[in-house]
Amino acid sequence: HDLRTPLTRMRMRLENATDPAARASIADIREMDGMVASSLAVLREQRDGTPPGVIDLGALLQAMVDDLADEGQSVELAEMPPLRVRAHPASLRRVVGNLVGNALRYGGNARLHARAQDGRAVIAIEDDGPGIPPAQLDRVFEPWVRLQGGAQVGYGLGLAIARDLAERDGGTVALANRTEKGLRAEVTLPLA
């Protein structure tokens, strides 16, 4: 609440402005408000000790892809079998959201696939960007690490947060360069 009140005040002050900078600021404020809401939801899940619930993975991924596509983002979800996973909903949205956000930011697009394998759901997020130097693939999961030469956006926390949240629900997050070009992020979670 304390963080959202000043954001709401700023948005309201700018709502009637017509210049492009003000309109861009409103979009930034809405994005910050969404990040705050997402972070608070994750913190609530972690604090209250509620066990992971059963989530329809296809519905969650489709909703996320639809929202991004409505914003004009280049994102698609391949047809997938019905899968249910055991996870905290806000945490799973944050994990997938961080990985898809990175694919869009650094690769310009995101393609999502999901399948069952060995009692686990595997969610893959692929992009067509430059990938990551092989020696840096593990290092990018460390907090505050941002690679040189990439878009210097963010604080280097997204991958660390994604891995931590997935592990709390019995999952994993891994990165690999694709043979063609681009990066592949994989999230595994227990099937329900």
PDB file of N, CA and C in Angstrom, residues 10-89:
ATOM      1  N   MET A  10       1.044   9.968  -8.796  1.00  0.00           N
ATOM      2  CA  MET A  10       1.778  10.399 -10.000  1.00  0.00           C
ATOM      3  C   MET A  10       0.948  10.143 -11.255  1.00  0.00           C
ATOM      4  N   ARG A  11       0.332   8.956 -11.324  1.00  0.00           N
ATOM      5  CA  ARG A  11      -0.478   8.625 -12.495  1.00  0.00           C
ATOM      6  C   ARG A  11      -1.638   9.601 -12.639  1.00  0.00           C
ATOM      7  N   MET A  12      -2.304   9.926 -11.535  1.00  0.00           N
ATOM      8  CA  MET A  12      -3.446  10.832 -11.581  1.00  0.00           C
ATOM      9  C   MET A  12      -3.024  12.236 -12.006  1.00  0.00           C
ATOM     10  N   ARG A  13      -1.849  12.684 -11.574  1.00  0.00           N
ATOM     11  CA  ARG A  13      -1.361  14.013 -11.963  1.00  0.00           C
ATOM     12  C   ARG A  13      -1.081  14.082 -13.463  1.00  0.00           C
ATOM     13  N   LEU A  14      -0.656  12.973 -14.027  1.00  0.00           N
ATOM     14  CA  LEU A  14      -0.268  12.952 -15.434  1.00  0.00           C
ATOM     15  C   LEU A  14      -1.410  12.584 -16.379  1.00  0.00           C
ATOM     16  N   GLU A  15      -2.499  12.048 -15.849  1.00  0.00           N
ATOM     17  CA  GLU A  15      -3.592  11.527 -16.692  1.00  0.00           C
ATOM     18  C   GLU A  15      -4.125  12.561 -17.680  1.00  0.00           C
ATOM     19  N   ASN A  16      -4.220  13.822 -17.297  1.00  0.00           N
ATOM     20  CA  ASN A  16      -4.798  14.836 -18.176  1.00  0.00           C
ATOM     21  C   ASN A  16      -3.770  15.502 -19.094  1.00  0.00           C
ATOM     22  N   ALA A  17      -2.512  15.153 -18.914  1.00  0.00           N
ATOM     23  CA  ALA A  17      -1.475  15.737 -19.764  1.00  0.00           C
ATOM     24  C   ALA A  17      -1.565  15.123 -21.167  1.00  0.00           C
ATOM     25  N   THR A  18      -1.202  15.906 -22.158  1.00  0.00           N
ATOM     26  CA  THR A  18      -1.302  15.422 -23.538  1.00  0.00           C
ATOM     27  C   THR A  18       0.055  15.203 -24.203  1.00  0.00           C
ATOM     28  N   ASP A  19       1.120  15.684 -23.599  1.00  0.00           N
ATOM     29  CA  ASP A  19       2.415  15.539 -24.274  1.00  0.00           C
ATOM     30  C   ASP A  19       2.892  14.079 -24.208  1.00  0.00           C
ATOM     31  N   PRO A  20       3.675  13.657 -25.203  1.00  0.00           N
ATOM     32  CA  PRO A  20       4.119  12.260 -25.295  1.00  0.00           C
ATOM     33  C   PRO A  20       4.920  11.791 -24.082  1.00  0.00           C
ATOM     34  N   ALA A  21       5.715  12.663 -23.497  1.00  0.00           N
ATOM     35  CA  ALA A  21       6.509  12.270 -22.322  1.00  0.00           C
ATOM     36  C   ALA A  21       5.593  11.907 -21.153  1.00  0.00           C
ATOM     37  N   ALA A  22       4.527  12.645 -20.979  1.00  0.00           N
ATOM     38  CA  ALA A  22       3.584  12.355 -19.893  1.00  0.00           C
ATOM     39  C   ALA A  22       2.886  11.022 -20.144  1.00  0.00           C
ATOM     40  N   ARG A  23       2.491  10.772 -21.394  1.00  0.00           N
ATOM     41  CA  ARG A  23       1.816   9.504 -21.723  1.00  0.00           C
ATOM     42  C   ARG A  23       2.770   8.329 -21.483  1.00  0.00           C
ATOM     43  N   ALA A  24       4.035   8.507 -21.841  1.00  0.00           N
ATOM     44  CA  ALA A  24       5.020   7.451 -21.606  1.00  0.00           C
ATOM     45  C   ALA A  24       5.219   7.230 -20.111  1.00  0.00           C
ATOM     46  N   SER A  25       5.196   8.314 -19.358  1.00  0.00           N
ATOM     47  CA  SER A  25       5.342   8.204 -17.901  1.00  0.00           C
ATOM     48  C   SER A  25       4.178   7.436 -17.285  1.00  0.00           C
ATOM     49  N   ILE A  26       2.991   7.647 -17.800  1.00  0.00           N
ATOM     50  CA  ILE A  26       1.820   6.912 -17.300  1.00  0.00           C
ATOM     51  C   ILE A  26       2.002   5.419 -17.548  1.00  0.00           C
ATOM     52  N   ALA A  27       2.495   5.064 -18.720  1.00  0.00           N
ATOM     53  CA  ALA A  27       2.732   3.651 -19.025  1.00  0.00           C
ATOM     54  C   ALA A  27       3.784   3.066 -18.082  1.00  0.00           C
ATOM     55  N   ASP A  28       4.837   3.834 -17.805  1.00  0.00           N
ATOM     56  CA  ASP A  28       5.871   3.372 -16.871  1.00  0.00           C
ATOM     57  C   ASP A  28       5.301   3.187 -15.467  1.00  0.00           C
ATOM     58  N   ILE A  29       4.452   4.103 -15.040  1.00  0.00           N
ATOM     59  CA  ILE A  29       3.846   4.018 -13.711  1.00  0.00           C
ATOM     60  C   ILE A  29       2.953   2.780 -13.629  1.00  0.00           C
ATOM     61  N   ARG A  30       2.185   2.516 -14.666  1.00  0.00           N
ATOM     62  CA  ARG A  30       1.335   1.315 -14.667  1.00  0.00           C
ATOM     63  C   ARG A  30       2.193   0.049 -14.604  1.00  0.00           C
ATOM     64  N   GLU A  31       3.306   0.053 -15.326  1.00  0.00           N
ATOM     65  CA  GLU A  31       4.203  -1.101 -15.287  1.00  0.00           C
ATOM     66  C   GLU A  31       4.780  -1.290 -13.884  1.00  0.00           C
ATOM     67  N   MET A  32       5.219  -0.178 -13.250  1.00  0.00           N
ATOM     68  CA  MET A  32       5.736  -0.271 -11.886  1.00  0.00           C
ATOM     69  C   MET A  32       4.669  -0.767 -10.926  1.00  0.00           C
ATOM     70  N   ASP A  33       3.439  -0.284 -11.080  1.00  0.00           N
ATOM     71  CA  ASP A  33       2.343  -0.710 -10.225  1.00  0.00           C
ATOM     72  C   ASP A  33       2.095  -2.209 -10.387  1.00  0.00           C
ATOM     73  N   GLY A  34       2.173  -2.700 -11.607  1.00  0.00           N
ATOM     74  CA  GLY A  34       2.017  -4.131 -11.850  1.00  0.00           C
ATOM     75  C   GLY A  34       3.121  -4.950 -11.202  1.00  0.00           C
ATOM     76  N   MET A  35       4.361  -4.443 -11.270  1.00  0.00           N
ATOM     77  CA  MET A  35       5.478  -5.136 -10.639  1.00  0.00           C
ATOM     78  C   MET A  35       5.313  -5.176  -9.131  1.00  0.00           C
ATOM     79  N   VAL A  36       4.865  -4.069  -8.552  1.00  0.00           N
ATOM     80  CA  VAL A  36       4.640  -4.021  -7.106  1.00  0.00           C
ATOM     81  C   VAL A  36       3.554  -5.021  -6.722  1.00  0.00           C
ATOM     82  N   ALA A  37       2.455  -5.045  -7.468  1.00  0.00           N
ATOM     83  CA  ALA A  37       1.361  -5.975  -7.174  1.00  0.00           C
ATOM     84  C   ALA A  37       1.834  -7.429  -7.277  1.00  0.00           C
ATOM     85  N   SER A  38       2.610  -7.725  -8.307  1.00  0.00           N
ATOM     86  CA  SER A  38       3.135  -9.075  -8.484  1.00  0.00           C
ATOM     87  C   SER A  38       4.062  -9.457  -7.337  1.00  0.00           C
ATOM     88  N   SER A  39       4.938  -8.553  -6.958  1.00  0.00           N
ATOM     89  CA  SER A  39       5.874  -8.825  -5.863  1.00  0.00           C
ATOM     90  C   SER A  39       5.138  -9.040  -4.548  1.00  0.00           C
ATOM     91  N   LEU A  40       4.123  -8.232  -4.295  1.00  0.00           N
ATOM     92  CA  LEU A  40       3.344  -8.390  -3.063  1.00  0.00           C
ATOM     93  C   LEU A  40       2.610  -9.729  -3.046  1.00  0.00           C
ATOM     94  N   ALA A  41       2.083 -10.154  -4.187  1.00  0.00           N
ATOM     95  CA  ALA A  41       1.388 -11.445  -4.258  1.00  0.00           C
ATOM     96  C   ALA A  41       2.354 -12.586  -3.964  1.00  0.00           C
ATOM     97  N   VAL A  42       3.558 -12.520  -4.518  1.00  0.00           N
ATOM     98  CA  VAL A  42       4.564 -13.558  -4.265  1.00  0.00           C
ATOM     99  C   VAL A  42       4.940 -13.564  -2.784  1.00  0.00           C
ATOM    100  N   LEU A  43       5.157 -12.389  -2.214  1.00  0.00           N
ATOM    101  CA  LEU A  43       5.519 -12.307  -0.797  1.00  0.00           C
ATOM    102  C   LEU A  43       4.414 -12.875   0.083  1.00  0.00           C
ATOM    103  N   ARG A  44       3.150 -12.591  -0.248  1.00  0.00           N
ATOM    104  CA  ARG A  44       2.027 -13.134   0.528  1.00  0.00           C
ATOM    105  C   ARG A  44       2.039 -14.655   0.486  1.00  0.00           C
ATOM    106  N   GLU A  45       2.246 -15.228  -0.716  1.00  0.00           N
ATOM    107  CA  GLU A  45       2.285 -16.684  -0.841  1.00  0.00           C
ATOM    108  C   GLU A  45       3.391 -17.281   0.027  1.00  0.00           C
ATOM    109  N   GLN A  46       4.544 -16.653   0.016  1.00  0.00           N
ATOM    110  CA  GLN A  46       5.682 -17.177   0.760  1.00  0.00           C
ATOM    111  C   GLN A  46       5.481 -17.004   2.272  1.00  0.00           C
ATOM    112  N   ARG A  47       4.872 -15.904   2.670  1.00  0.00           N
ATOM    113  CA  ARG A  47       4.708 -15.585   4.084  1.00  0.00           C
ATOM    114  C   ARG A  47       3.638 -16.444   4.753  1.00  0.00           C
ATOM    115  N   ASP A  48       2.515 -16.667   4.064  1.00  0.00           N
ATOM    116  CA  ASP A  48       1.409 -17.341   4.739  1.00  0.00           C
ATOM    117  C   ASP A  48       1.580 -18.854   4.826  1.00  0.00           C
ATOM    118  N   GLY A  49       2.590 -19.403   4.183  1.00  0.00           N
ATOM    119  CA  GLY A  49       2.882 -20.828   4.323  1.00  0.00           C
ATOM    120  C   GLY A  49       1.896 -21.754   3.628  1.00  0.00           C
ATOM    121  N   THR A  50       1.051 -21.214   2.765  1.00  0.00           N
ATOM    122  CA  THR A  50       0.120 -22.043   2.020  1.00  0.00           C
ATOM    123  C   THR A  50       0.908 -22.982   1.115  1.00  0.00           C
ATOM    124  N   PRO A  51       0.559 -24.271   1.128  1.00  0.00           N
ATOM    125  CA  PRO A  51       1.291 -25.182   0.234  1.00  0.00           C
ATOM    126  C   PRO A  51       0.969 -24.879  -1.224  1.00  0.00           C
ATOM    127  N   PRO A  52       1.836 -25.323  -2.127  1.00  0.00           N
ATOM    128  CA  PRO A  52       1.554 -25.121  -3.548  1.00  0.00           C
ATOM    129  C   PRO A  52       0.218 -25.746  -3.919  1.00  0.00           C
ATOM    130  N   GLY A  53      -0.482 -25.122  -4.861  1.00  0.00           N
ATOM    131  CA  GLY A  53      -1.766 -25.636  -5.318  1.00  0.00           C
ATOM    132  C   GLY A  53      -1.653 -26.230  -6.707  1.00  0.00           C
ATOM    133  N   VAL A  54      -2.749 -26.780  -7.184  1.00  0.00           N
ATOM    134  CA  VAL A  54      -2.791 -27.361  -8.522  1.00  0.00           C
ATOM    135  C   VAL A  54      -3.184 -26.264  -9.509  1.00  0.00           C
ATOM    136  N   ILE A  55      -2.384 -26.125 -10.559  1.00  0.00           N
ATOM    137  CA  ILE A  55      -2.577 -25.071 -11.556  1.00  0.00           C
ATOM    138  C   ILE A  55      -2.715 -25.696 -12.931  1.00  0.00           C
ATOM    139  N   ASP A  56      -3.691 -25.248 -13.679  1.00  0.00           N
ATOM    140  CA  ASP A  56      -3.837 -25.637 -15.087  1.00  0.00           C
ATOM    141  C   ASP A  56      -2.792 -24.836 -15.862  1.00  0.00           C
ATOM    142  N   LEU A  57      -1.712 -25.497 -16.236  1.00  0.00           N
ATOM    143  CA  LEU A  57      -0.581 -24.809 -16.863  1.00  0.00           C
ATOM    144  C   LEU A  57      -0.961 -24.181 -18.195  1.00  0.00           C
ATOM    145  N   GLY A  58      -1.744 -24.869 -18.989  1.00  0.00           N
ATOM    146  CA  GLY A  58      -2.146 -24.326 -20.287  1.00  0.00           C
ATOM    147  C   GLY A  58      -2.920 -23.034 -20.145  1.00  0.00           C
ATOM    148  N   ALA A  59      -3.853 -22.986 -19.196  1.00  0.00           N
ATOM    149  CA  ALA A  59      -4.658 -21.782 -18.983  1.00  0.00           C
ATOM    150  C   ALA A  59      -3.786 -20.625 -18.510  1.00  0.00           C
ATOM    151  N   LEU A  60      -2.856 -20.900 -17.597  1.00  0.00           N
ATOM    152  CA  LEU A  60      -1.981 -19.847 -17.090  1.00  0.00           C
ATOM    153  C   LEU A  60      -1.103 -19.290 -18.212  1.00  0.00           C
ATOM    154  N   LEU A  61      -0.470 -20.179 -18.986  1.00  0.00           N
ATOM    155  CA  LEU A  61       0.413 -19.726 -20.064  1.00  0.00           C
ATOM    156  C   LEU A  61      -0.370 -18.983 -21.146  1.00  0.00           C
ATOM    157  N   GLN A  62      -1.562 -19.489 -21.492  1.00  0.00           N
ATOM    158  CA  GLN A  62      -2.360 -18.826 -22.523  1.00  0.00           C
ATOM    159  C   GLN A  62      -2.762 -17.429 -22.086  1.00  0.00           C
ATOM    160  N   ALA A  63      -3.152 -17.265 -20.828  1.00  0.00           N
ATOM    161  CA  ALA A  63      -3.535 -15.942 -20.317  1.00  0.00           C
ATOM    162  C   ALA A  63      -2.350 -14.976 -20.377  1.00  0.00           C
ATOM    163  N   MET A  64      -1.162 -15.453 -20.011  1.00  0.00           N
ATOM    164  CA  MET A  64       0.024 -14.598 -20.051  1.00  0.00           C
ATOM    165  C   MET A  64       0.354 -14.193 -21.489  1.00  0.00           C
ATOM    166  N   VAL A  65       0.303 -15.159 -22.405  1.00  0.00           N
ATOM    167  CA  VAL A  65       0.608 -14.885 -23.815  1.00  0.00           C
ATOM    168  C   VAL A  65      -0.421 -13.924 -24.398  1.00  0.00           C
ATOM    169  N   ASP A  66      -1.697 -14.138 -24.089  1.00  0.00           N
ATOM    170  CA  ASP A  66      -2.747 -13.248 -24.600  1.00  0.00           C
ATOM    171  C   ASP A  66      -2.531 -11.815 -24.129  1.00  0.00           C
ATOM    172  N   ASP A  67      -2.196 -11.638 -22.848  1.00  0.00           N
ATOM    173  CA  ASP A  67      -1.959 -10.294 -22.317  1.00  0.00           C
ATOM    174  C   ASP A  67      -0.804  -9.606 -23.047  1.00  0.00           C
ATOM    175  N   LEU A  68       0.280 -10.340 -23.262  1.00  0.00           N
ATOM    176  CA  LEU A  68       1.441  -9.754 -23.947  1.00  0.00           C
ATOM    177  C   LEU A  68       1.137  -9.469 -25.415  1.00  0.00           C
ATOM    178  N   ALA A  69       0.417 -10.364 -26.054  1.00  0.00           N
ATOM    179  CA  ALA A  69       0.055 -10.150 -27.463  1.00  0.00           C
ATOM    180  C   ALA A  69      -0.839  -8.922 -27.599  1.00  0.00           C
ATOM    181  N   ASP A  70      -1.743  -8.722 -26.634  1.00  0.00           N
ATOM    182  CA  ASP A  70      -2.601  -7.528 -26.647  1.00  0.00           C
ATOM    183  C   ASP A  70      -1.785  -6.242 -26.542  1.00  0.00           C
ATOM    184  N   GLU A  71      -0.598  -6.333 -25.931  1.00  0.00           N
ATOM    185  CA  GLU A  71       0.305  -5.178 -25.814  1.00  0.00           C
ATOM    186  C   GLU A  71       1.185  -5.030 -27.056  1.00  0.00           C
ATOM    187  N   GLY A  72       1.004  -5.913 -28.033  1.00  0.00           N
ATOM    188  CA  GLY A  72       1.794  -5.823 -29.258  1.00  0.00           C
ATOM    189  C   GLY A  72       3.119  -6.570 -29.202  1.00  0.00           C
ATOM    190  N   GLN A  73       3.319  -7.401 -28.203  1.00  0.00           N
ATOM    191  CA  GLN A  73       4.570  -8.150 -28.073  1.00  0.00           C
ATOM    192  C   GLN A  73       4.559  -9.350 -29.013  1.00  0.00           C
ATOM    193  N   SER A  74       5.733  -9.745 -29.485  1.00  0.00           N
ATOM    194  CA  SER A  74       5.884 -10.898 -30.371  1.00  0.00           C
ATOM    195  C   SER A  74       6.055 -12.153 -29.517  1.00  0.00           C
ATOM    196  N   VAL A  75       4.924 -12.756 -29.150  1.00  0.00           N
ATOM    197  CA  VAL A  75       4.940 -13.920 -28.263  1.00  0.00           C
ATOM    198  C   VAL A  75       3.894 -14.921 -28.737  1.00  0.00           C
ATOM    199  N   GLU A  76       4.234 -16.209 -28.644  1.00  0.00           N
ATOM    200  CA  GLU A  76       3.290 -17.243 -29.062  1.00  0.00           C
ATOM    201  C   GLU A  76       3.436 -18.473 -28.173  1.00  0.00           C
ATOM    202  N   LEU A  77       2.341 -19.208 -28.060  1.00  0.00           N
ATOM    203  CA  LEU A  77       2.309 -20.447 -27.283  1.00  0.00           C
ATOM    204  C   LEU A  77       1.960 -21.585 -28.229  1.00  0.00           C
ATOM    205  N   ALA A  78       2.834 -22.588 -28.312  1.00  0.00           N
ATOM    206  CA  ALA A  78       2.572 -23.754 -29.148  1.00  0.00           C
ATOM    207  C   ALA A  78       1.487 -24.612 -28.502  1.00  0.00           C
ATOM    208  N   GLU A  79       0.781 -25.365 -29.336  1.00  0.00           N
ATOM    209  CA  GLU A  79      -0.217 -26.286 -28.809  1.00  0.00           C
ATOM    210  C   GLU A  79       0.464 -27.244 -27.832  1.00  0.00           C
ATOM    211  N   MET A  80      -0.218 -27.522 -26.734  1.00  0.00           N
ATOM    212  CA  MET A  80       0.383 -28.358 -25.707  1.00  0.00           C
ATOM    213  C   MET A  80      -0.649 -29.324 -25.136  1.00  0.00           C
ATOM    214  N   PRO A  81      -0.174 -30.418 -24.562  1.00  0.00           N
ATOM    215  CA  PRO A  81      -1.116 -31.349 -23.930  1.00  0.00           C
ATOM    216  C   PRO A  81      -1.652 -30.734 -22.635  1.00  0.00           C
ATOM    217  N   PRO A  82      -2.783 -31.226 -22.140  1.00  0.00           N
ATOM    218  CA  PRO A  82      -3.276 -30.736 -20.848  1.00  0.00           C
ATOM    219  C   PRO A  82      -2.269 -31.089 -19.753  1.00  0.00           C
ATOM    220  N   LEU A  83      -1.844 -30.094 -19.020  1.00  0.00           N
ATOM    221  CA  LEU A  83      -0.881 -30.309 -17.937  1.00  0.00           C
ATOM    222  C   LEU A  83      -1.340 -29.563 -16.692  1.00  0.00           C
ATOM    223  N   ARG A  84      -1.226 -30.228 -15.566  1.00  0.00           N
ATOM    224  CA  ARG A  84      -1.488 -29.583 -14.274  1.00  0.00           C
ATOM    225  C   ARG A  84      -0.213 -29.713 -13.454  1.00  0.00           C
ATOM    226  N   VAL A  85       0.181 -28.595 -12.854  1.00  0.00           N
ATOM    227  CA  VAL A  85       1.394 -28.580 -12.038  1.00  0.00           C
ATOM    228  C   VAL A  85       1.043 -28.193 -10.611  1.00  0.00           C
ATOM    229  N   ARG A  86       1.967 -28.486  -9.715  1.00  0.00           N
ATOM    230  CA  ARG A  86       1.821 -28.104  -8.321  1.00  0.00           C
ATOM    231  C   ARG A  86       2.791 -26.950  -8.070  1.00  0.00           C
ATOM    232  N   ALA A  87       2.218 -25.754  -7.815  1.00  0.00           N
ATOM    233  CA  ALA A  87       3.043 -24.555  -7.613  1.00  0.00           C
ATOM    234  C   ALA A  87       2.191 -23.467  -6.965  1.00  0.00           C
ATOM    235  N   HIS A  88       2.836 -22.407  -6.537  1.00  0.00           N
ATOM    236  CA  HIS A  88       2.139 -21.210  -6.060  1.00  0.00           C
ATOM    237  C   HIS A  88       1.836 -20.354  -7.290  1.00  0.00           C
ATOM    238  N   PRO A  89       0.582 -19.964  -7.509  1.00  0.00           N
ATOM    239  CA  PRO A  89       0.209 -19.262  -8.741  1.00  0.00           C
ATOM    240  C   PRO A  89       0.987 -17.972  -9.006  1.00  0.00           C
TER     241      PRO A  89
END
